[in-house]
XYZ file of C-alpha atoms in Angstrom:
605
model
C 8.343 6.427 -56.855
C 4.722 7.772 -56.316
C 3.770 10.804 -58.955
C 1.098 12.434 -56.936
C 0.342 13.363 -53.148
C -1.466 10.323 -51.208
C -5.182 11.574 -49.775
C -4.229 10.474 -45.960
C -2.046 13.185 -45.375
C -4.092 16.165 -46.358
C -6.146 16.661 -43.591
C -3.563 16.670 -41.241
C -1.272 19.179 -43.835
C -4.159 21.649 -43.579
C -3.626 24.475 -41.467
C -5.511 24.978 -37.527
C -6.700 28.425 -37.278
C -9.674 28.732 -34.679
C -13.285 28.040 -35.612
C -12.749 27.145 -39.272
C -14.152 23.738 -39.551
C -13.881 23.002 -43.516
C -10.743 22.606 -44.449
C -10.751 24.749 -47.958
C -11.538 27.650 -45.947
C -8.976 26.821 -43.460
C -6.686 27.499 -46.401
C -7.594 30.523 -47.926
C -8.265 32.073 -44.661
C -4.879 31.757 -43.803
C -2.941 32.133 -47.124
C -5.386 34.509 -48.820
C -7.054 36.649 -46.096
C -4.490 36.497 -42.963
C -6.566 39.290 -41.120
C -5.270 37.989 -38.203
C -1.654 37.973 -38.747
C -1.294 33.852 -37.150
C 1.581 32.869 -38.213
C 0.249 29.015 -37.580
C 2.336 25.376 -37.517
C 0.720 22.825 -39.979
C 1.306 19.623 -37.269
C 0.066 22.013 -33.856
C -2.887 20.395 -32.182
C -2.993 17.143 -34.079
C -3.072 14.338 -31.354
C 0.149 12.297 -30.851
C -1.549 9.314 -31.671
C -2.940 10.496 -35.222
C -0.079 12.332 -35.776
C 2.373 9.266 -35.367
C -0.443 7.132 -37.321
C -0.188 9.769 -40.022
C 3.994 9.306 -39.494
C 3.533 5.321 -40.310
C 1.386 6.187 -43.596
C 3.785 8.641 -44.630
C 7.364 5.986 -44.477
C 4.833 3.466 -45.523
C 4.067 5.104 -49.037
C 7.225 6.281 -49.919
C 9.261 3.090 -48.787
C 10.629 4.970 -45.574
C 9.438 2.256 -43.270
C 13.014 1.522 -42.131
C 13.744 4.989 -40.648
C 10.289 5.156 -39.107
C 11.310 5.586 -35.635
C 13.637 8.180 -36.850
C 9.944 10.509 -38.486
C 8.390 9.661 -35.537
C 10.952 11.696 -33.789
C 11.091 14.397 -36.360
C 7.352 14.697 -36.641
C 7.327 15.460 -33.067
C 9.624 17.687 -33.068
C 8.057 19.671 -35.981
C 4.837 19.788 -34.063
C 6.478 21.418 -30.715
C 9.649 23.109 -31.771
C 10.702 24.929 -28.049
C 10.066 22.620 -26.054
C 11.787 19.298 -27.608
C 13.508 18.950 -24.445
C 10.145 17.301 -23.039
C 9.654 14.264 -26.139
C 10.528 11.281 -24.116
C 11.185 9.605 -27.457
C 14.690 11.554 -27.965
C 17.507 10.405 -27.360
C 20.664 12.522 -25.639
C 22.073 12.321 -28.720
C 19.076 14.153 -30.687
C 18.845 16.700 -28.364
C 22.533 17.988 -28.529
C 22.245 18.495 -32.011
C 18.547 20.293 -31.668
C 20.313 22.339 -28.633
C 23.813 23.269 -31.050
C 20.802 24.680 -33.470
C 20.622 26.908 -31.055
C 23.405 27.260 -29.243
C 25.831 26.768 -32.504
C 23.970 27.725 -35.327
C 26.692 28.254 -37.732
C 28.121 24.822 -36.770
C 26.729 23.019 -39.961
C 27.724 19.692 -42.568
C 30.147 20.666 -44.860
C 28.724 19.590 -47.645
C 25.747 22.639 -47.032
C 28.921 24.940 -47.100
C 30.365 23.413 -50.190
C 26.842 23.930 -51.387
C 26.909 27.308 -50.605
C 30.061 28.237 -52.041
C 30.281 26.030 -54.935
C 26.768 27.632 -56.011
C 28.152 31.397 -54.901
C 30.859 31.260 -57.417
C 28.563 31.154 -60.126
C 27.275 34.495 -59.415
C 30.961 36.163 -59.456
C 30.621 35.896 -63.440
C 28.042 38.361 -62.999
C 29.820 41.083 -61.101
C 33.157 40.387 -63.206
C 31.604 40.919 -66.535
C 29.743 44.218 -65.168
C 33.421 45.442 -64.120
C 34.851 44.199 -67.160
C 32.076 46.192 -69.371
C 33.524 48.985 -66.879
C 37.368 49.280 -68.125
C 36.058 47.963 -71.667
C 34.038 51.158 -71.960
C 37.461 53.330 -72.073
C 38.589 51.310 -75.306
C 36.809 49.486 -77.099
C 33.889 52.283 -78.441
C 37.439 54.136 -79.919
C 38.102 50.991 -81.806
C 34.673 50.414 -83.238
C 34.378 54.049 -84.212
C 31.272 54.461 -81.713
C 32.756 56.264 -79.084
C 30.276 59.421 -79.732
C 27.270 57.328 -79.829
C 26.354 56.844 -76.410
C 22.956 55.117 -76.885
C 24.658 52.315 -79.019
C 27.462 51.829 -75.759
C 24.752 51.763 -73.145
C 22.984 48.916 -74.993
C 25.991 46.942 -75.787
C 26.876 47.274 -72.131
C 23.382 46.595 -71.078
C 23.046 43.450 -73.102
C 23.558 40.854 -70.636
C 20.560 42.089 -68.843
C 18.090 42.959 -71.582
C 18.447 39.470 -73.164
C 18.348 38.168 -69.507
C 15.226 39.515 -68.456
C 13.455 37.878 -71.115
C 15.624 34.379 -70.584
C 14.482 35.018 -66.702
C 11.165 32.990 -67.612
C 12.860 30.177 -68.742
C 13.948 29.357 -65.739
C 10.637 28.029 -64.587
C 10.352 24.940 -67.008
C 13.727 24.743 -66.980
C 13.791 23.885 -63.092
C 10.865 22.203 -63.410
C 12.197 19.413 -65.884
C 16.113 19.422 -64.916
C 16.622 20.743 -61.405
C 17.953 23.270 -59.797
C 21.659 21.421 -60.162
C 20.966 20.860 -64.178
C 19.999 24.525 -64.753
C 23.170 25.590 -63.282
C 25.500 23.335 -65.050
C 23.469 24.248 -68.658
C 23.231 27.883 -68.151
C 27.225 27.596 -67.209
C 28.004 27.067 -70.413
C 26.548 30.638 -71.334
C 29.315 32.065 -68.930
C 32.519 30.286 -70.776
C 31.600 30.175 -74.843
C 30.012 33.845 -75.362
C 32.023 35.091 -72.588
C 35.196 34.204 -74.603
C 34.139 34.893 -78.085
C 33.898 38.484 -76.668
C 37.527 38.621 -76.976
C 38.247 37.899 -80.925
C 35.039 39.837 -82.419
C 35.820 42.313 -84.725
C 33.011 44.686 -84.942
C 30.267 46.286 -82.410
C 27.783 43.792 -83.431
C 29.921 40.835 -83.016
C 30.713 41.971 -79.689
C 27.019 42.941 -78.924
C 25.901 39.557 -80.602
C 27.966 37.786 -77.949
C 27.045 39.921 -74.984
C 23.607 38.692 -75.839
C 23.962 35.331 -75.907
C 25.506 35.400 -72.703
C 22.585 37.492 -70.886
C 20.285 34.204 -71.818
C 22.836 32.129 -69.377
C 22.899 34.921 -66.960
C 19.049 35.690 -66.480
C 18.544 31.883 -65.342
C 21.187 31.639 -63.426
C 20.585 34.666 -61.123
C 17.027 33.414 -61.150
C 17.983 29.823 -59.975
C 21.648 29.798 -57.797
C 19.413 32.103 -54.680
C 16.435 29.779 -54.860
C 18.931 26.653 -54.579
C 20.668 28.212 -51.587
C 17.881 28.961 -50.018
C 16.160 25.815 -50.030
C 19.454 24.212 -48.693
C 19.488 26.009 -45.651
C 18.375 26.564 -42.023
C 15.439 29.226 -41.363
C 17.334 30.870 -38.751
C 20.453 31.654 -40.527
C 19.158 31.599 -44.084
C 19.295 35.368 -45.248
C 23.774 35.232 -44.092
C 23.885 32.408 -46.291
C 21.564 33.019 -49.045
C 23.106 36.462 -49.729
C 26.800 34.902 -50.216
C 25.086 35.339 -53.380
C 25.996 39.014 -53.550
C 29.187 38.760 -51.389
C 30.412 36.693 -54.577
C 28.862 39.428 -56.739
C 30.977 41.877 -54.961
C 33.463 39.775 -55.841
C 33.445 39.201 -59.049
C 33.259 43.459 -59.066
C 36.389 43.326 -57.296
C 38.101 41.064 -59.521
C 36.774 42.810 -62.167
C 38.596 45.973 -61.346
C 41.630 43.753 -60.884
C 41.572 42.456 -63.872
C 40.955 45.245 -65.563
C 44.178 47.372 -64.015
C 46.632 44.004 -64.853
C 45.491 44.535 -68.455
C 45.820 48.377 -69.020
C 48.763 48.570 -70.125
C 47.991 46.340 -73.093
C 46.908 49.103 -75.100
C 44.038 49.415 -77.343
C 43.549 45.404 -76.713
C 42.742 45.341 -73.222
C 39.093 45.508 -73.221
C 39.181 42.024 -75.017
C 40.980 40.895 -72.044
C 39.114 43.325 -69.926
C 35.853 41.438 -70.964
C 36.673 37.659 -71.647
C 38.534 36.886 -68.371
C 35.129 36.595 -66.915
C 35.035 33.287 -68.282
C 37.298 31.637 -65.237
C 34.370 31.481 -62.497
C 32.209 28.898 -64.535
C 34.746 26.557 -65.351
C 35.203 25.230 -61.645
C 30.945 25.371 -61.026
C 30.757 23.503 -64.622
C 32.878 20.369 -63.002
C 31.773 20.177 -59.223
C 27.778 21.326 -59.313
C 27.080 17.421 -59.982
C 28.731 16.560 -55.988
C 26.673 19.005 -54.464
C 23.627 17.389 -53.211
C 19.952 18.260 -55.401
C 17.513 20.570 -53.362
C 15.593 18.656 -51.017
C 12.800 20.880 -51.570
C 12.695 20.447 -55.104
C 13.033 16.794 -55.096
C 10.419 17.024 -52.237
C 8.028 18.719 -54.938
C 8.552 15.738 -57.753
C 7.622 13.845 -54.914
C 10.980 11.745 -54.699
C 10.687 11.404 -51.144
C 13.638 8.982 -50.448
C 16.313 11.255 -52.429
C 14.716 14.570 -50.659
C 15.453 12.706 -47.622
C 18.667 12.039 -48.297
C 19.772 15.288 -49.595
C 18.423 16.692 -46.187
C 20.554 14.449 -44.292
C 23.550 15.727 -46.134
C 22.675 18.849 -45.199
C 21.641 18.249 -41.678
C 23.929 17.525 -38.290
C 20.955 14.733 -37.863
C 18.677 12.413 -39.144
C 16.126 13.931 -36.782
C 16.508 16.795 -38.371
C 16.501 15.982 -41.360
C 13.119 14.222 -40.978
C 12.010 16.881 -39.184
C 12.920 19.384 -41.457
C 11.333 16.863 -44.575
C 7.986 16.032 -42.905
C 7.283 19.588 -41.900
C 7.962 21.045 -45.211
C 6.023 17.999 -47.433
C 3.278 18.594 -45.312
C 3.046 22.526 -45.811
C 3.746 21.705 -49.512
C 0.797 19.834 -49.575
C -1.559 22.486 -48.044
C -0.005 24.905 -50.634
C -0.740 22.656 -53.443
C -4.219 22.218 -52.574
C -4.517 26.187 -52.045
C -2.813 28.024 -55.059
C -0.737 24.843 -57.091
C -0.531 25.426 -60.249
C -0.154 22.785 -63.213
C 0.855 24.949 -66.071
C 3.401 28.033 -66.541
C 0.302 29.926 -67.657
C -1.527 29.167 -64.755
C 1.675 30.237 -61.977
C 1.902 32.727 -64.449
C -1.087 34.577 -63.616
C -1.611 32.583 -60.157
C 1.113 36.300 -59.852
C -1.232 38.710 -59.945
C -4.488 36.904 -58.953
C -4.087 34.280 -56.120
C -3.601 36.733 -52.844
C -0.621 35.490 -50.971
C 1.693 34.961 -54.136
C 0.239 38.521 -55.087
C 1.746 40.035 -51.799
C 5.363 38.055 -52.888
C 5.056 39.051 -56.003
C 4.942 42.846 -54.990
C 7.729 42.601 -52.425
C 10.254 41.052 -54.735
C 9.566 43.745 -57.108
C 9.700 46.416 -54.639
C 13.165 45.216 -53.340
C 14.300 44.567 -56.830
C 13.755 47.937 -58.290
C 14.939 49.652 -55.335
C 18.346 47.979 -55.571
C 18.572 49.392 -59.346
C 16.682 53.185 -58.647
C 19.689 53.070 -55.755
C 22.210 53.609 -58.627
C 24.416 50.999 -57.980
C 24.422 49.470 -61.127
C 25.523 52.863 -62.411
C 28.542 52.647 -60.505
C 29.575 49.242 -62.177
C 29.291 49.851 -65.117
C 30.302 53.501 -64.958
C 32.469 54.287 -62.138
C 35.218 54.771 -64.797
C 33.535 57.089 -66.642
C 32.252 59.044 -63.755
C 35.869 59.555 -62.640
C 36.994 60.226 -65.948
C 34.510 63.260 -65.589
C 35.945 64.284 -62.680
C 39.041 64.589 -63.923
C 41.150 61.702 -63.417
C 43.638 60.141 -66.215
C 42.682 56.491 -67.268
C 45.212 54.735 -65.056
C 43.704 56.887 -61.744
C 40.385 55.923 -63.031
C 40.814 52.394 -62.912
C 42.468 52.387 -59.467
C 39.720 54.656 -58.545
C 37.454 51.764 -59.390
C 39.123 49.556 -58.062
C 38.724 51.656 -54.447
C 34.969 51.110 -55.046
C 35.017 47.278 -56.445
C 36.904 46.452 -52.888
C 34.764 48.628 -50.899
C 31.621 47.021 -52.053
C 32.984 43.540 -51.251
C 34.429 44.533 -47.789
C 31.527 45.685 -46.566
C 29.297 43.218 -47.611
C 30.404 41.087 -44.835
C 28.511 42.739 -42.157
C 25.112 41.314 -43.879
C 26.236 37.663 -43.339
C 25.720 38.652 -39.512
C 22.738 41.386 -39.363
C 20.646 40.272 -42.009
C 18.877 37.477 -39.745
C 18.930 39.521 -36.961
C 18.657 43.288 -37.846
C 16.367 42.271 -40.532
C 15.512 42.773 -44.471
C 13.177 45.487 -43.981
C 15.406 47.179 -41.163
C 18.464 47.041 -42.962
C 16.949 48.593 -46.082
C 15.054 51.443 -43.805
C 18.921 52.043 -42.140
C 20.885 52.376 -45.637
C 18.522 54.172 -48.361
C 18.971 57.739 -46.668
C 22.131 57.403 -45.785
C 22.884 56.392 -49.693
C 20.879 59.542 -50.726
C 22.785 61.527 -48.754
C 26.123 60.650 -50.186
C 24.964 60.871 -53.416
C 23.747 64.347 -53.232
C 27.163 65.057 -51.335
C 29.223 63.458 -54.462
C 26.864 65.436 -56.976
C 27.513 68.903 -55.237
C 31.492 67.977 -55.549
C 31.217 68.068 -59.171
C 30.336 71.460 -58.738
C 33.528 72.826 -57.218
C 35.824 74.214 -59.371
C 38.185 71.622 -61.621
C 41.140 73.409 -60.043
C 40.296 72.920 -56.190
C 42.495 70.054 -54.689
C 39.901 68.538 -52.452
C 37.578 67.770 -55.999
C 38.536 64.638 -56.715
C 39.057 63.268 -53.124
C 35.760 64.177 -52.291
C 33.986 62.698 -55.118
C 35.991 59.404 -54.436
C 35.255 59.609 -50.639
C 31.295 60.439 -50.761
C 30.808 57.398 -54.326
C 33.254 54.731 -51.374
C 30.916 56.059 -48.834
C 27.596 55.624 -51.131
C 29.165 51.973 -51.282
C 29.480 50.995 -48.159
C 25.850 51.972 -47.219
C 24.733 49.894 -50.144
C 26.752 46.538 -49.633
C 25.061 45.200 -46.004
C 21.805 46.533 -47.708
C 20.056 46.590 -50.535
C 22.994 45.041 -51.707
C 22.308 40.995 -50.437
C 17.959 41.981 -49.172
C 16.538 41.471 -53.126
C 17.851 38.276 -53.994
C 17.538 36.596 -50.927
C 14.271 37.949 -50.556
C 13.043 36.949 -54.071
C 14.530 33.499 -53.618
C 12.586 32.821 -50.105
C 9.270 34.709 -50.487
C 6.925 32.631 -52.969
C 5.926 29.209 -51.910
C 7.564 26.169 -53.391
C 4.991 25.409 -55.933
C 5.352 28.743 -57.840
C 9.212 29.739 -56.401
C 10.841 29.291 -59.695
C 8.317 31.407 -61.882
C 7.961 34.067 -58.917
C 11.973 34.453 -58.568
C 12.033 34.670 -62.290
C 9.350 37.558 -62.012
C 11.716 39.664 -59.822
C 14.678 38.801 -61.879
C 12.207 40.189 -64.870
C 12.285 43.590 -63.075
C 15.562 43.769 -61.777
C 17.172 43.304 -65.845
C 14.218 45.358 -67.188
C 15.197 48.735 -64.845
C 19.105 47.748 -65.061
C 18.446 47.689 -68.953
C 17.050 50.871 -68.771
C 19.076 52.332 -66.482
C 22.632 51.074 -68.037
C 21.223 52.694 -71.630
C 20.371 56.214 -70.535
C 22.735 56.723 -68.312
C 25.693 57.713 -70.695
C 23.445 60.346 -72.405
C 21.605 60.975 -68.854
C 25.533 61.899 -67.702
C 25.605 64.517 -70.293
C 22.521 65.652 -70.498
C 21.778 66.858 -66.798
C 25.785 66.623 -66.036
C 26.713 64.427 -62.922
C 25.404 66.567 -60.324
C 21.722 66.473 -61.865
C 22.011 62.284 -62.150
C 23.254 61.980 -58.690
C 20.598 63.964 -57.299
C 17.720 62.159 -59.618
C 19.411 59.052 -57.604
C 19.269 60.308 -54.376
C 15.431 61.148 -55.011
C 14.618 57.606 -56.380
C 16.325 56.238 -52.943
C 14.115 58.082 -50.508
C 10.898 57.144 -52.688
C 12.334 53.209 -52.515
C 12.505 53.836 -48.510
C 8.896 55.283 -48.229
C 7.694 52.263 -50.292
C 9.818 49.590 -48.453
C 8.732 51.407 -44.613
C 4.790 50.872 -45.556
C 4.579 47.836 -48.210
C 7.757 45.542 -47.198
C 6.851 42.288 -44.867
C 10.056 41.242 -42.982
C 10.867 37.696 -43.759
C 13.709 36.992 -41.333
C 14.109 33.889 -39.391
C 11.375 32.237 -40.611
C 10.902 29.121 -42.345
C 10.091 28.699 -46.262
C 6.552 27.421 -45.091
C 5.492 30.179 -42.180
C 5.986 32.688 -45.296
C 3.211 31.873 -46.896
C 1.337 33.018 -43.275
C 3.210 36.210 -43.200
C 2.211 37.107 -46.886
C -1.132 35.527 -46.181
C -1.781 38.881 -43.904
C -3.505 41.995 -46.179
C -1.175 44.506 -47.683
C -3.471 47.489 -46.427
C -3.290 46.344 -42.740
C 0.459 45.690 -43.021
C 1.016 49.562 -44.295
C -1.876 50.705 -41.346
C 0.226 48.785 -38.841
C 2.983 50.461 -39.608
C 1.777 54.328 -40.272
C -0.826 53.970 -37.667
C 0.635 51.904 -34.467
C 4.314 51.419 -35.230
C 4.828 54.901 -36.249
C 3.362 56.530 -33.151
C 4.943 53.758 -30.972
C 8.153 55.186 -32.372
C 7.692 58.556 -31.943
C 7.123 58.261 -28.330
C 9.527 55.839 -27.624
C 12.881 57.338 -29.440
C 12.124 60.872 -30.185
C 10.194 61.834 -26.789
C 12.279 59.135 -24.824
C 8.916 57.230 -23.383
C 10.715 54.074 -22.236
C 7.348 52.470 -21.174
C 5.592 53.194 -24.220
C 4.158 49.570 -26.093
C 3.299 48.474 -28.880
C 1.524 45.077 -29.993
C 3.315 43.103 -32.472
C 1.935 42.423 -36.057
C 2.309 38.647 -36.621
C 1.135 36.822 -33.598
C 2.380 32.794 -33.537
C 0.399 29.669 -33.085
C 1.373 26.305 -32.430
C 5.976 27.389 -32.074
C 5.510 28.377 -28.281
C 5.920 32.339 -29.151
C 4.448 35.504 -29.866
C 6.773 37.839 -32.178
């Protein structure tokens, strides 16, 4: 098994952009400074003879040799990726697979889908427990004698997530010496021991002690399960699968709110129930995460060629493309490591904020990340009992209430699995935030009519269901399948763990002021603050958000290669216009020329 990256391969790994001879400045030209926007194939240009001597090398090193025809083919494909129908050296076979790409691009192995799911179902812990927390608030704070100490309930509720953000960074070494399967299975048992001691603690800081505890397991795992998926999968239908994620977050919010109206009528002992059932989604990911096949990409990285390969052929239709797939990726990889690799967690730590391109990923995972939390739908998970308790309704109508918005949110996350890699991250994001701040200014100015007018509490109800089903194909599934596919493999771990960092920090924040935020500036004033926080989140996303969609893991890095102040001018000072002209003045001929252009994949987009 070879430790380190043979020399042959890195001139042909290094990227062709015109008139750049030296192949250092290739690199940073095109990951650092993209002023061009080329979005550029690592294999175009490289002569079919050098390129299938640079094939033999390649099986030769890593003890491939016996599926060499089989690279050959892939290699070629990787180089010219529209027109495969002209290799001569595919088969028939080959090409109906590469065609059914195409043509049938949900028509994949099984054991990707078992992937998939098997991974998914982890994250329905994390919606469960946050609905849980939600019916638990109505009881438990009695019991403990804290129920007019609404600081001390917002940070027992938002202790999953503080301790998480910190446990976030553990992820990186954690990955980086067990795999992405390992760190799943170890931080499962955080979702089955704490999550069950919840139920027989006896005082608030037993309970908080637990809720703790179990934030450590949570923080990696939210951190790890979208970078796993997303390294499984296709470019061209990655975002509908990576963001089964958050369908299984909606969930677990669903169940939640199920769970939490079969134990109501327990009494004063439900939110023990209420808050340890969450346990049951781990025990099923604890068993079966060792048949799901490792990340190829990640086994790629520890340079275990052989078992990346064959991971990728579980996950592939074909061999071909599997090889294809392999080869193209190791030799980006390469070209990254030789750009921005780092060797230590202090280096990728600050490789962050100072290497360009991981910069630019950096600030779009954080930019998605807090706009999901200033969208206020974290509030609504944790409090949509409580809000509905203000508005008037009895316990038992609040938790059915809840329930209304737990199934909502999973309904209508659905639609995402189909627009998100065609509609887009950005465009999705751009469609939903004012339509979210206009619901929630709607819902606040309900709370205003008088307690006796029958259409209060409908309305409230309607406009927060409303509020949720602009939110769930949104900004809903964008931030973790955007933080999980926009840093490059050598620093994906740390970077994910860097918007997961965010993400806990503001939901921290957010879940402890809110109670005393609800009665300081009364619902109306908090839904409004919301509403304002979502159209600042849309002006940030509409001038600072790349679109990642259909691309591969390794064009990324030439799409966040491109400068952050020519990305905002294109789109205040040519898109904007082009706009303006074409949908509000109706100028069907007006154009516009696109931002990225491609090189070397047969295209311009």
């Amino acid at each position: 098994m070879a430790t380190s990256a043979p020399d042959f391969s890195s001139k042909n790994a290094a990227t062709h952009l015109e008139d750049v001879e030296d192949p250092k400045n290739r690199i940073n030209v095109s990951f650092a400074q993209n002023i061009n926007a080329k979005i550029c194939n690592p294999l175009a240009g490289i002569p079919k003879p050098e390129l299938l001597a640079s094939v033999a090398s390649f099986c030769e090193t890593y003890g491939l040799t016996d599926k060499l025809s089989v690279f050959e083919k892939g290699a070629l494909v990787a180089q010219i990726p529209e027109n495969f129908e002209s290799i001569e050296e595919l088969t028939e076979d080959d090409k109906y697979h590469l065609r059914r790409e195409i043509t049938h691009k949900w028509h994949l192995p099984k054991d990707l889908y078992y992937t998939i799911a098997l991974c998914s179902l982890g994250s329905a812990l994390q919606g469960w427990d946050n609905t849980g927390a939600n019916g638990a608030n109505l009881s438990f704070p009695e019991e403990f004698g804290i129920s007019h100490n609404t600081w001390l309930i917002g940070f027992i509720n938002s202790a999953p997530t503080i301790s998480g953000l910190f446990a976030a960074w553990l992820a990186d070494p954690l990955n980086n010496w067990v795999g992405r399967r390992g760190v799943i299975f170890f931080t499962g048992l955080f979702c089955v021991f704490p999550v069950l001691a919840q139920a027989f603690t006896q005082n608030w800081w037993g309970l908080l002690l637990c809720r703790l505890i179990m934030g450590i397991g949570l923080g990696i795992k939210i951190t790890t399960i979208p970078i796993m998926t997303s390294e499984v999968v296709p470019a061209v239908i990655r975002g509908g699968l990576v963001m089964s994620f958050q369908l299984w977050v909606a969930f677990g919010i669903l169940v939640g709110f199920s769970s939490n109206l079969i134990f109501y009528d327990i009494g004063r002992l439900a939110w023990r129930f209420q808050l340890a059932a969450a346990f049951a989604p781990a025990i099923p990911v604890l068993i079966f995460i060792w048949f799901c096949p490792e990340s190829p990409r990640w086994l790629l990285k520890k340079y275990r060629i052989q078992e990346s390969f064959a991971s990728f052929c579980r996950l592939r239709n074909s061999e071909v493309q599997a090889a294809r797939d392999l080869y193209y990726a190791y030799n980006q990889f390469l070209t990254e490591e030789e750009a921005f690799g780092g060797s230590s967690f202090f280096t990728r730590f600050t490789d962050l904020f100072r290497v360009p391109r991981i910069r630019r990923a950096t600030m779009g995972g954080a930019i998605v990340m807090a706009a999901q939390q200033f969208s206020g739908i974290n509030i609504m998970s944790f409090y949509s009992s409580t809000i509905f308790a203000n508005a008037g309704y009895n316990t038992k109508n609040t938790l059915l209430a809840s329930f209304g918005f737990g199934l909502i949110n999973f309904v209508f996350a659905f639609p995402a699995i189909w627009t998100i890699d065609t509609f887009g991250r950005r465009n999705l994001l751009l469609f939903t935030f004012p339509n979210m701040a206009w619901c929630l200014i709607a819902a606040g100015c309900c709370f205003l009519l008088p307690d006796s007018a029958a259409a209060r509490l409908p309305l409230i109800a309607f406009f927060i269901y409303l509020f949720t089903a602009f939110y769930s194909p949104g900004i809903g599934p964008v931030p973790n399948v955007y933080a999980a596919e926009c840093f490059p493999l050598s620093h994906r771990e740390i970077g994910a763990a860097s918007c997961i960092f965010v993400n806990n920090a503001l939901s921290s924040i957010l879940g402890l002021t809110f109670p005393s935020l609800l009665a300081g500036i009364t619902p109306t004033g908090a839904f409004g603050f919301y509403a304002g926080l979502n159209m600042l989140a849309f002006v940030i996303i509409f001038f600072f958000l790349p679109e990642t969609k259909q691309r591969t893991l390794e064009e990324l890095d030439y799409i966040f290669g491109v400068p952050t102040r020519r990305h905002a001018a294109y789109y205040g000072g040519t898109w904007l216009p082009w706009a303006v002209k074409r949908y509000l003045f109706f100028q069907g001929k007006a154009k516009i020329e696109p931002l990225y252009h491609i090189e070397g994949f047969g295209g311009e987009d």
